[in-house]
């Protein structure tokens, strides 16, 4: 976790000239009372309860065609900051995910001295606390009060569902940093020219892994277990569908609520099912608890554990300890991927935060890098919304895990996918070693 470097409170951060400027901090509730701190300071994080919230269903009616007034004729305010509103889970069970995503964004901005298209980039950071209602309230605040030019971030799918209609109605570009709600890019009725995603849609990398589990790992009967919310069902469902299409059988399904502390009852249900292996999707603190309890329950000796890369993300491997060794997972990133771009990213992140990179910092980096590339392409004229949207569509670069670009139809990422295995590294730490590559995968491929 990056709690010592990344505040869990709302923050306004201007990055320019290669030096981090001041942080204006306000409370989670969005108070206008602000105090000033430098980026090097280590404020004590505030605490807020994590609310799971109810999943909102976005509607297709809120997909207006860009208007001339909102998309053309903008005049760049030369030298004035481009304001990027970032919504992240900075309190609650998914704090580490939000912190690492923001850390990745900041590393991408550090690479260009915090300036793109001739203008400094200003991050206005707000905590969603894992609550769809709070995420929507923060989006309104960022757009209507802070007048941000775009939104970035968002961790949870139910938060993204809550934001979708409002953001589209406001005609504000939104580059999603993690939330994998599939319909936002896969459903023609829910897509919008204003919505892009740098992370994968739920199921995007799990689907090809389902076929891989049958053909390469040799499994024939698999148990699915995941967190009981939309992303958990999407990811397990995509894996299971492709596994069955390849010839396999789903022996059973077990879902657990977010923030479960004792997985005993769920592990007992798994134990009663006859299968070759278990596919799991857990994340954050849930994953940190699930994997050790799975091993302590004795299931690792019966069913090999495979799963989504979230389940053994680098940010929680130390907490999971030896219980994670041998787990095979699928993801679009590994810190151990061998490329000059990844080595540079890993070193920059460690130098800045004294922490390892992982899925969420990588996605944060992509979030920031995409914004930088698009701003450079239009000389910073983000006020011309249509030009900025077109620049986003045309973004293409070689990032830490290989070539990145957006699919022209979905505006989701076309991105390399890797099969990894947790191993003990020469320095005694644990890491996800790449053992196979599944090629570039887009979000319309499953």
Tab-separated table of C-alpha atoms in Angstrom, residues 112-413:
chain	number	residue	atom	x	y	z
A	112	UNK	CA	6.835	14.519	-18.964
A	113	UNK	CA	7.475	16.862	-16.069
A	114	UNK	CA	3.754	17.188	-15.494
A	115	UNK	CA	3.274	19.069	-18.767
A	116	UNK	CA	1.523	17.910	-21.959
A	117	UNK	CA	0.590	19.933	-25.008
A	118	UNK	CA	2.359	22.900	-23.456
A	119	UNK	CA	0.097	22.971	-20.381
A	120	UNK	CA	0.582	21.728	-16.815
A	121	UNK	CA	-1.702	18.910	-15.708
A	122	UNK	CA	-3.657	19.343	-12.486
A	123	UNK	CA	-5.116	16.295	-10.747
A	124	UNK	CA	-8.228	16.841	-8.639
A	125	UNK	CA	-8.496	13.636	-6.620
A	126	UNK	CA	-11.651	12.475	-4.826
A	127	UNK	CA	-12.409	9.419	-2.692
A	128	UNK	CA	-15.404	7.286	-3.667
A	129	UNK	CA	-15.022	5.054	-0.572
A	130	UNK	CA	-16.297	2.167	-2.708
A	131	UNK	CA	-19.796	3.665	-2.762
A	132	UNK	CA	-21.667	4.242	-6.058
A	133	UNK	CA	-23.635	7.083	-4.470
A	134	UNK	CA	-20.481	8.793	-3.241
A	135	UNK	CA	-18.752	8.249	-6.591
A	136	UNK	CA	-21.626	10.000	-8.376
A	137	UNK	CA	-21.611	12.856	-5.864
A	138	UNK	CA	-17.866	13.310	-6.402
A	139	UNK	CA	-18.304	13.280	-10.180
A	140	UNK	CA	-20.905	16.041	-9.903
A	141	UNK	CA	-18.578	18.025	-7.667
A	142	UNK	CA	-15.640	17.622	-10.024
A	143	UNK	CA	-17.617	18.599	-13.121
A	144	UNK	CA	-19.912	21.297	-11.760
A	145	UNK	CA	-17.750	22.902	-9.062
A	146	UNK	CA	-14.167	22.153	-10.048
A	147	UNK	CA	-14.838	22.423	-13.803
A	148	UNK	CA	-12.499	19.580	-14.723
A	149	UNK	CA	-11.828	19.007	-18.423
A	150	UNK	CA	-12.096	15.221	-18.091
A	151	UNK	CA	-12.571	12.390	-15.622
A	152	UNK	CA	-10.165	9.513	-14.983
A	153	UNK	CA	-9.969	6.551	-12.642
A	154	UNK	CA	-12.905	4.746	-10.955
A	155	UNK	CA	-12.174	1.360	-9.411
A	156	UNK	CA	-15.469	-0.519	-9.035
A	157	UNK	CA	-17.976	-1.589	-11.684
A	158	UNK	CA	-20.991	-0.494	-9.634
A	159	UNK	CA	-19.423	2.952	-9.293
A	160	UNK	CA	-18.965	3.122	-13.061
A	161	UNK	CA	-22.599	2.132	-13.579
A	162	UNK	CA	-23.688	4.957	-11.288
A	163	UNK	CA	-21.584	7.515	-13.190
A	164	UNK	CA	-22.341	6.510	-16.766
A	165	UNK	CA	-25.521	8.424	-17.553
A	166	UNK	CA	-24.491	11.605	-15.750
A	167	UNK	CA	-21.062	11.784	-17.390
A	168	UNK	CA	-22.494	11.183	-20.853
A	169	UNK	CA	-25.212	13.794	-20.326
A	170	UNK	CA	-22.531	16.282	-19.284
A	171	UNK	CA	-20.486	15.373	-22.387
A	172	UNK	CA	-17.262	15.126	-20.394
A	173	UNK	CA	-14.517	12.750	-21.620
A	174	UNK	CA	-14.010	9.866	-19.198
A	175	UNK	CA	-10.962	7.584	-19.337
A	176	UNK	CA	-11.722	4.687	-16.993
A	177	UNK	CA	-8.705	3.451	-15.034
A	178	UNK	CA	-10.014	0.162	-13.674
A	179	UNK	CA	-13.781	-0.437	-13.501
A	180	UNK	CA	-14.466	-3.300	-15.901
A	181	UNK	CA	-18.251	-3.039	-16.314
A	182	UNK	CA	-18.467	-4.775	-19.728
A	183	UNK	CA	-21.442	-2.924	-21.175
A	184	UNK	CA	-19.696	0.447	-21.113
A	185	UNK	CA	-17.584	-0.618	-24.082
A	186	UNK	CA	-19.152	-3.890	-25.291
A	187	UNK	CA	-22.828	-2.923	-25.492
A	188	UNK	CA	-23.641	-0.744	-28.546
A	189	UNK	CA	-26.542	0.782	-26.604
A	190	UNK	CA	-24.350	1.862	-23.697
A	191	UNK	CA	-21.154	2.896	-25.446
A	192	UNK	CA	-20.513	6.580	-25.775
A	193	UNK	CA	-17.976	8.675	-27.687
A	194	UNK	CA	-17.117	10.154	-24.284
A	195	UNK	CA	-16.160	6.849	-22.612
A	196	UNK	CA	-12.762	5.142	-22.955
A	197	UNK	CA	-11.206	2.412	-20.827
A	198	UNK	CA	-7.501	1.624	-20.406
A	199	UNK	CA	-8.132	-1.430	-18.219
A	200	UNK	CA	-9.779	-4.594	-19.465
A	201	UNK	CA	-13.514	-5.195	-19.442
A	202	UNK	CA	-14.513	-7.839	-16.916
A	203	UNK	CA	-13.879	-11.164	-18.607
A	204	UNK	CA	-11.569	-9.810	-21.310
A	205	UNK	CA	-8.546	-11.791	-20.158
A	206	UNK	CA	-10.430	-14.472	-18.217
A	207	UNK	CA	-12.185	-15.711	-21.382
A	208	UNK	CA	-9.041	-16.836	-23.248
A	209	UNK	CA	-7.736	-18.261	-19.969
A	210	UNK	CA	-10.771	-20.556	-19.868
A	211	UNK	CA	-9.688	-22.126	-23.143
A	212	UNK	CA	-6.072	-22.217	-21.932
A	213	UNK	CA	-7.093	-24.048	-18.737
A	214	UNK	CA	-8.703	-26.786	-20.812
A	215	UNK	CA	-6.165	-27.076	-23.622
A	216	UNK	CA	-2.846	-26.322	-21.880
A	217	UNK	CA	-3.424	-26.979	-18.178
A	218	UNK	CA	-5.472	-30.086	-18.917
A	219	UNK	CA	-8.373	-29.451	-16.535
A	220	UNK	CA	-11.783	-30.951	-17.320
A	221	UNK	CA	-13.940	-30.039	-14.291
A	222	UNK	CA	-13.517	-26.688	-12.557
A	223	UNK	CA	-15.162	-24.920	-9.626
A	224	UNK	CA	-15.749	-21.186	-9.984
A	225	UNK	CA	-15.464	-18.976	-6.901
A	226	UNK	CA	-15.569	-15.193	-6.848
A	227	UNK	CA	-16.746	-12.088	-5.059
A	228	UNK	CA	-20.519	-11.782	-5.181
A	229	UNK	CA	-20.922	-8.602	-7.192
A	230	UNK	CA	-21.074	-7.736	-10.872
A	231	UNK	CA	-17.341	-8.001	-11.608
A	232	UNK	CA	-17.083	-11.360	-9.859
A	233	UNK	CA	-19.919	-12.848	-11.883
A	234	UNK	CA	-18.644	-11.277	-15.121
A	235	UNK	CA	-15.119	-12.627	-14.717
A	236	UNK	CA	-16.064	-16.094	-13.517
A	237	UNK	CA	-18.765	-16.273	-16.179
A	238	UNK	CA	-16.413	-15.361	-19.032
A	239	UNK	CA	-13.849	-17.942	-17.898
A	240	UNK	CA	-16.515	-20.606	-17.449
A	241	UNK	CA	-18.186	-19.957	-20.799
A	242	UNK	CA	-14.945	-20.351	-22.760
A	243	UNK	CA	-13.900	-23.356	-20.643
A	244	UNK	CA	-17.184	-25.106	-21.466
A	245	UNK	CA	-16.917	-24.171	-25.151
A	246	UNK	CA	-13.480	-25.827	-25.170
A	247	UNK	CA	-15.010	-29.038	-23.800
A	248	UNK	CA	-14.820	-28.598	-20.031
A	249	UNK	CA	-17.489	-28.739	-17.330
A	250	UNK	CA	-18.282	-26.321	-14.506
A	251	UNK	CA	-18.558	-28.534	-11.437
A	252	UNK	CA	-19.971	-25.832	-9.168
A	253	UNK	CA	-20.015	-22.128	-8.321
A	254	UNK	CA	-19.410	-20.454	-4.943
A	255	UNK	CA	-19.686	-16.684	-4.413
A	256	UNK	CA	-18.757	-14.750	-1.265
A	257	UNK	CA	-19.727	-11.196	-0.240
A	258	UNK	CA	-17.233	-8.346	-0.476
A	259	UNK	CA	-15.231	-7.887	2.751
A	260	UNK	CA	-15.765	-11.443	3.986
A	261	UNK	CA	-13.459	-12.076	6.932
A	262	UNK	CA	-13.973	-15.814	7.417
A	263	UNK	CA	-14.179	-17.871	4.220
A	264	UNK	CA	-14.695	-21.122	6.117
A	265	UNK	CA	-18.335	-21.687	5.093
A	266	UNK	CA	-17.525	-21.022	1.433
A	267	UNK	CA	-14.424	-23.209	1.466
A	268	UNK	CA	-16.472	-25.989	3.020
A	269	UNK	CA	-18.895	-25.809	0.089
A	270	UNK	CA	-15.966	-25.993	-2.348
A	271	UNK	CA	-14.599	-29.014	-0.506
A	272	UNK	CA	-17.827	-30.918	-1.141
A	273	UNK	CA	-17.573	-30.603	-4.943
A	274	UNK	CA	-15.664	-33.036	-7.158
A	275	UNK	CA	-13.379	-31.139	-9.570
A	276	UNK	CA	-9.874	-30.880	-11.021
A	277	UNK	CA	-9.155	-27.272	-10.003
A	278	UNK	CA	-10.636	-24.028	-8.671
A	279	UNK	CA	-10.791	-20.760	-10.606
A	280	UNK	CA	-10.933	-17.734	-8.293
A	281	UNK	CA	-11.499	-14.011	-8.606
A	282	UNK	CA	-10.844	-12.046	-5.426
A	283	UNK	CA	-9.286	-8.626	-5.069
A	284	UNK	CA	-7.678	-6.295	-2.545
A	285	UNK	CA	-8.134	-7.248	1.094
A	286	UNK	CA	-10.526	-10.022	0.105
A	287	UNK	CA	-7.810	-11.724	-1.950
A	288	UNK	CA	-5.266	-11.208	0.830
A	289	UNK	CA	-7.542	-13.240	3.127
A	290	UNK	CA	-8.952	-15.781	0.665
A	291	UNK	CA	-5.713	-17.350	-0.593
A	292	UNK	CA	-4.135	-18.109	2.830
A	293	UNK	CA	-7.460	-19.430	4.137
A	294	UNK	CA	-7.806	-21.621	1.037
A	295	UNK	CA	-4.424	-23.187	1.804
A	296	UNK	CA	-5.017	-23.435	5.564
A	297	UNK	CA	-8.299	-25.234	4.875
A	298	UNK	CA	-6.319	-27.896	3.006
A	299	UNK	CA	-7.902	-27.251	-0.383
A	300	UNK	CA	-4.630	-26.541	-2.190
A	301	UNK	CA	-3.737	-30.210	-1.737
A	302	UNK	CA	-7.000	-31.216	-3.429
A	303	UNK	CA	-7.636	-28.557	-6.068
A	304	UNK	CA	-4.878	-26.466	-7.683
A	305	UNK	CA	-5.824	-22.784	-7.451
A	306	UNK	CA	-5.870	-20.748	-10.653
A	307	UNK	CA	-7.557	-17.452	-11.302
A	308	UNK	CA	-7.742	-13.870	-12.341
A	309	UNK	CA	-4.557	-11.900	-11.743
A	310	UNK	CA	-6.338	-9.732	-9.166
A	311	UNK	CA	-6.297	-12.737	-6.838
A	312	UNK	CA	-2.502	-12.665	-6.520
A	313	UNK	CA	-1.692	-9.056	-7.372
A	314	UNK	CA	1.763	-7.874	-6.324
A	315	UNK	CA	0.262	-5.448	-3.822
A	316	UNK	CA	-1.006	-8.324	-1.666
A	317	UNK	CA	1.538	-11.107	-2.288
A	318	UNK	CA	3.491	-10.220	0.842
A	319	UNK	CA	0.327	-10.577	2.947
A	320	UNK	CA	-0.546	-13.884	1.291
A	321	UNK	CA	2.957	-15.242	1.816
A	322	UNK	CA	3.876	-18.773	0.802
A	323	UNK	CA	0.191	-19.634	0.360
A	324	UNK	CA	0.307	-17.864	-3.007
A	325	UNK	CA	3.257	-19.862	-4.376
A	326	UNK	CA	2.251	-21.933	-7.394
A	327	UNK	CA	-0.988	-20.084	-8.140
A	328	UNK	CA	-1.375	-19.665	-11.911
A	329	UNK	CA	-3.222	-16.553	-13.005
A	330	UNK	CA	-4.025	-14.499	-16.074
A	331	UNK	CA	-3.547	-10.755	-16.396
A	332	UNK	CA	-2.490	-8.035	-18.804
A	333	UNK	CA	0.569	-7.168	-16.709
A	334	UNK	CA	3.435	-8.540	-14.649
A	335	UNK	CA	6.253	-6.505	-13.074
A	336	UNK	CA	8.545	-9.313	-14.223
A	337	UNK	CA	7.661	-8.915	-17.904
A	338	UNK	CA	10.963	-8.410	-19.702
A	339	UNK	CA	10.958	-5.171	-21.694
A	340	UNK	CA	12.872	-1.863	-21.475
A	341	UNK	CA	9.603	0.027	-21.011
A	342	UNK	CA	8.555	-2.153	-18.096
A	343	UNK	CA	11.956	-1.946	-16.446
A	344	UNK	CA	11.771	1.845	-16.644
A	345	UNK	CA	8.274	1.870	-15.151
A	346	UNK	CA	9.151	-0.547	-12.345
A	347	UNK	CA	12.221	1.475	-11.391
A	348	UNK	CA	10.403	4.816	-11.526
A	349	UNK	CA	7.545	3.546	-9.370
A	350	UNK	CA	9.897	2.022	-6.817
A	351	UNK	CA	12.013	5.165	-6.671
A	352	UNK	CA	8.965	7.344	-6.093
A	353	UNK	CA	7.018	5.106	-3.697
A	354	UNK	CA	9.433	2.406	-2.504
A	355	UNK	CA	6.859	-0.147	-3.652
A	356	UNK	CA	6.416	-2.765	-6.351
A	357	UNK	CA	4.276	-2.158	-9.405
A	358	UNK	CA	1.183	-4.237	-10.022
A	359	UNK	CA	-2.010	-4.340	-12.027
A	360	UNK	CA	-3.480	-1.172	-10.560
A	361	UNK	CA	-0.372	0.987	-10.782
A	362	UNK	CA	0.086	-0.236	-14.366
A	363	UNK	CA	-3.470	0.715	-15.273
A	364	UNK	CA	-2.934	4.059	-13.587
A	365	UNK	CA	0.159	4.565	-15.713
A	366	UNK	CA	-1.858	3.814	-18.856
A	367	UNK	CA	-4.533	6.243	-17.644
A	368	UNK	CA	-2.000	9.041	-17.306
A	369	UNK	CA	-0.030	8.156	-20.429
A	370	UNK	CA	-3.141	8.163	-22.641
A	371	UNK	CA	-4.051	11.639	-21.395
A	372	UNK	CA	-0.523	12.899	-22.062
A	373	UNK	CA	-0.418	11.431	-25.579
A	374	UNK	CA	-3.807	12.903	-26.522
A	375	UNK	CA	-2.969	16.357	-25.132
A	376	UNK	CA	0.327	16.403	-27.013
A	377	UNK	CA	-1.486	15.524	-30.241
A	378	UNK	CA	-3.770	18.577	-29.991
A	379	UNK	CA	-1.240	21.021	-28.519
A	380	UNK	CA	-3.134	21.085	-25.251
A	381	UNK	CA	-6.401	22.407	-26.715
A	382	UNK	CA	-8.601	20.250	-24.479
A	383	UNK	CA	-11.341	22.876	-24.699
A	384	UNK	CA	-12.017	21.537	-28.214
A	385	UNK	CA	-13.697	18.407	-26.908
A	386	UNK	CA	-14.225	16.730	-30.275
A	387	UNK	CA	-10.553	17.119	-31.195
A	388	UNK	CA	-9.557	15.705	-27.819
A	389	UNK	CA	-11.881	12.710	-28.253
A	390	UNK	CA	-10.443	12.034	-31.702
A	391	UNK	CA	-6.916	12.283	-30.322
A	392	UNK	CA	-7.820	9.719	-27.664
A	393	UNK	CA	-9.130	7.333	-30.328
A	394	UNK	CA	-5.826	7.586	-32.184
A	395	UNK	CA	-3.539	7.076	-29.178
A	396	UNK	CA	-1.014	4.295	-29.729
A	397	UNK	CA	2.253	3.631	-27.920
A	398	UNK	CA	4.479	0.882	-26.542
A	399	UNK	CA	3.925	0.727	-22.802
A	400	UNK	CA	5.337	-1.391	-19.975
A	401	UNK	CA	3.542	-4.556	-21.183
A	402	UNK	CA	3.693	-3.951	-24.917
A	403	UNK	CA	1.684	-2.080	-27.521
A	404	UNK	CA	-1.382	-0.189	-26.343
A	405	UNK	CA	-4.221	1.160	-28.470
A	406	UNK	CA	-7.994	1.557	-28.311
A	407	UNK	CA	-10.381	-0.628	-30.277
A	408	UNK	CA	-12.021	1.674	-32.858
A	409	UNK	CA	-15.521	0.383	-32.120
A	410	UNK	CA	-15.581	-0.205	-28.371
A	411	UNK	CA	-12.973	2.368	-27.254
A	412	UNK	CA	-11.679	-0.293	-24.887
A	413	UNK	CA	-8.049	-1.444	-24.890
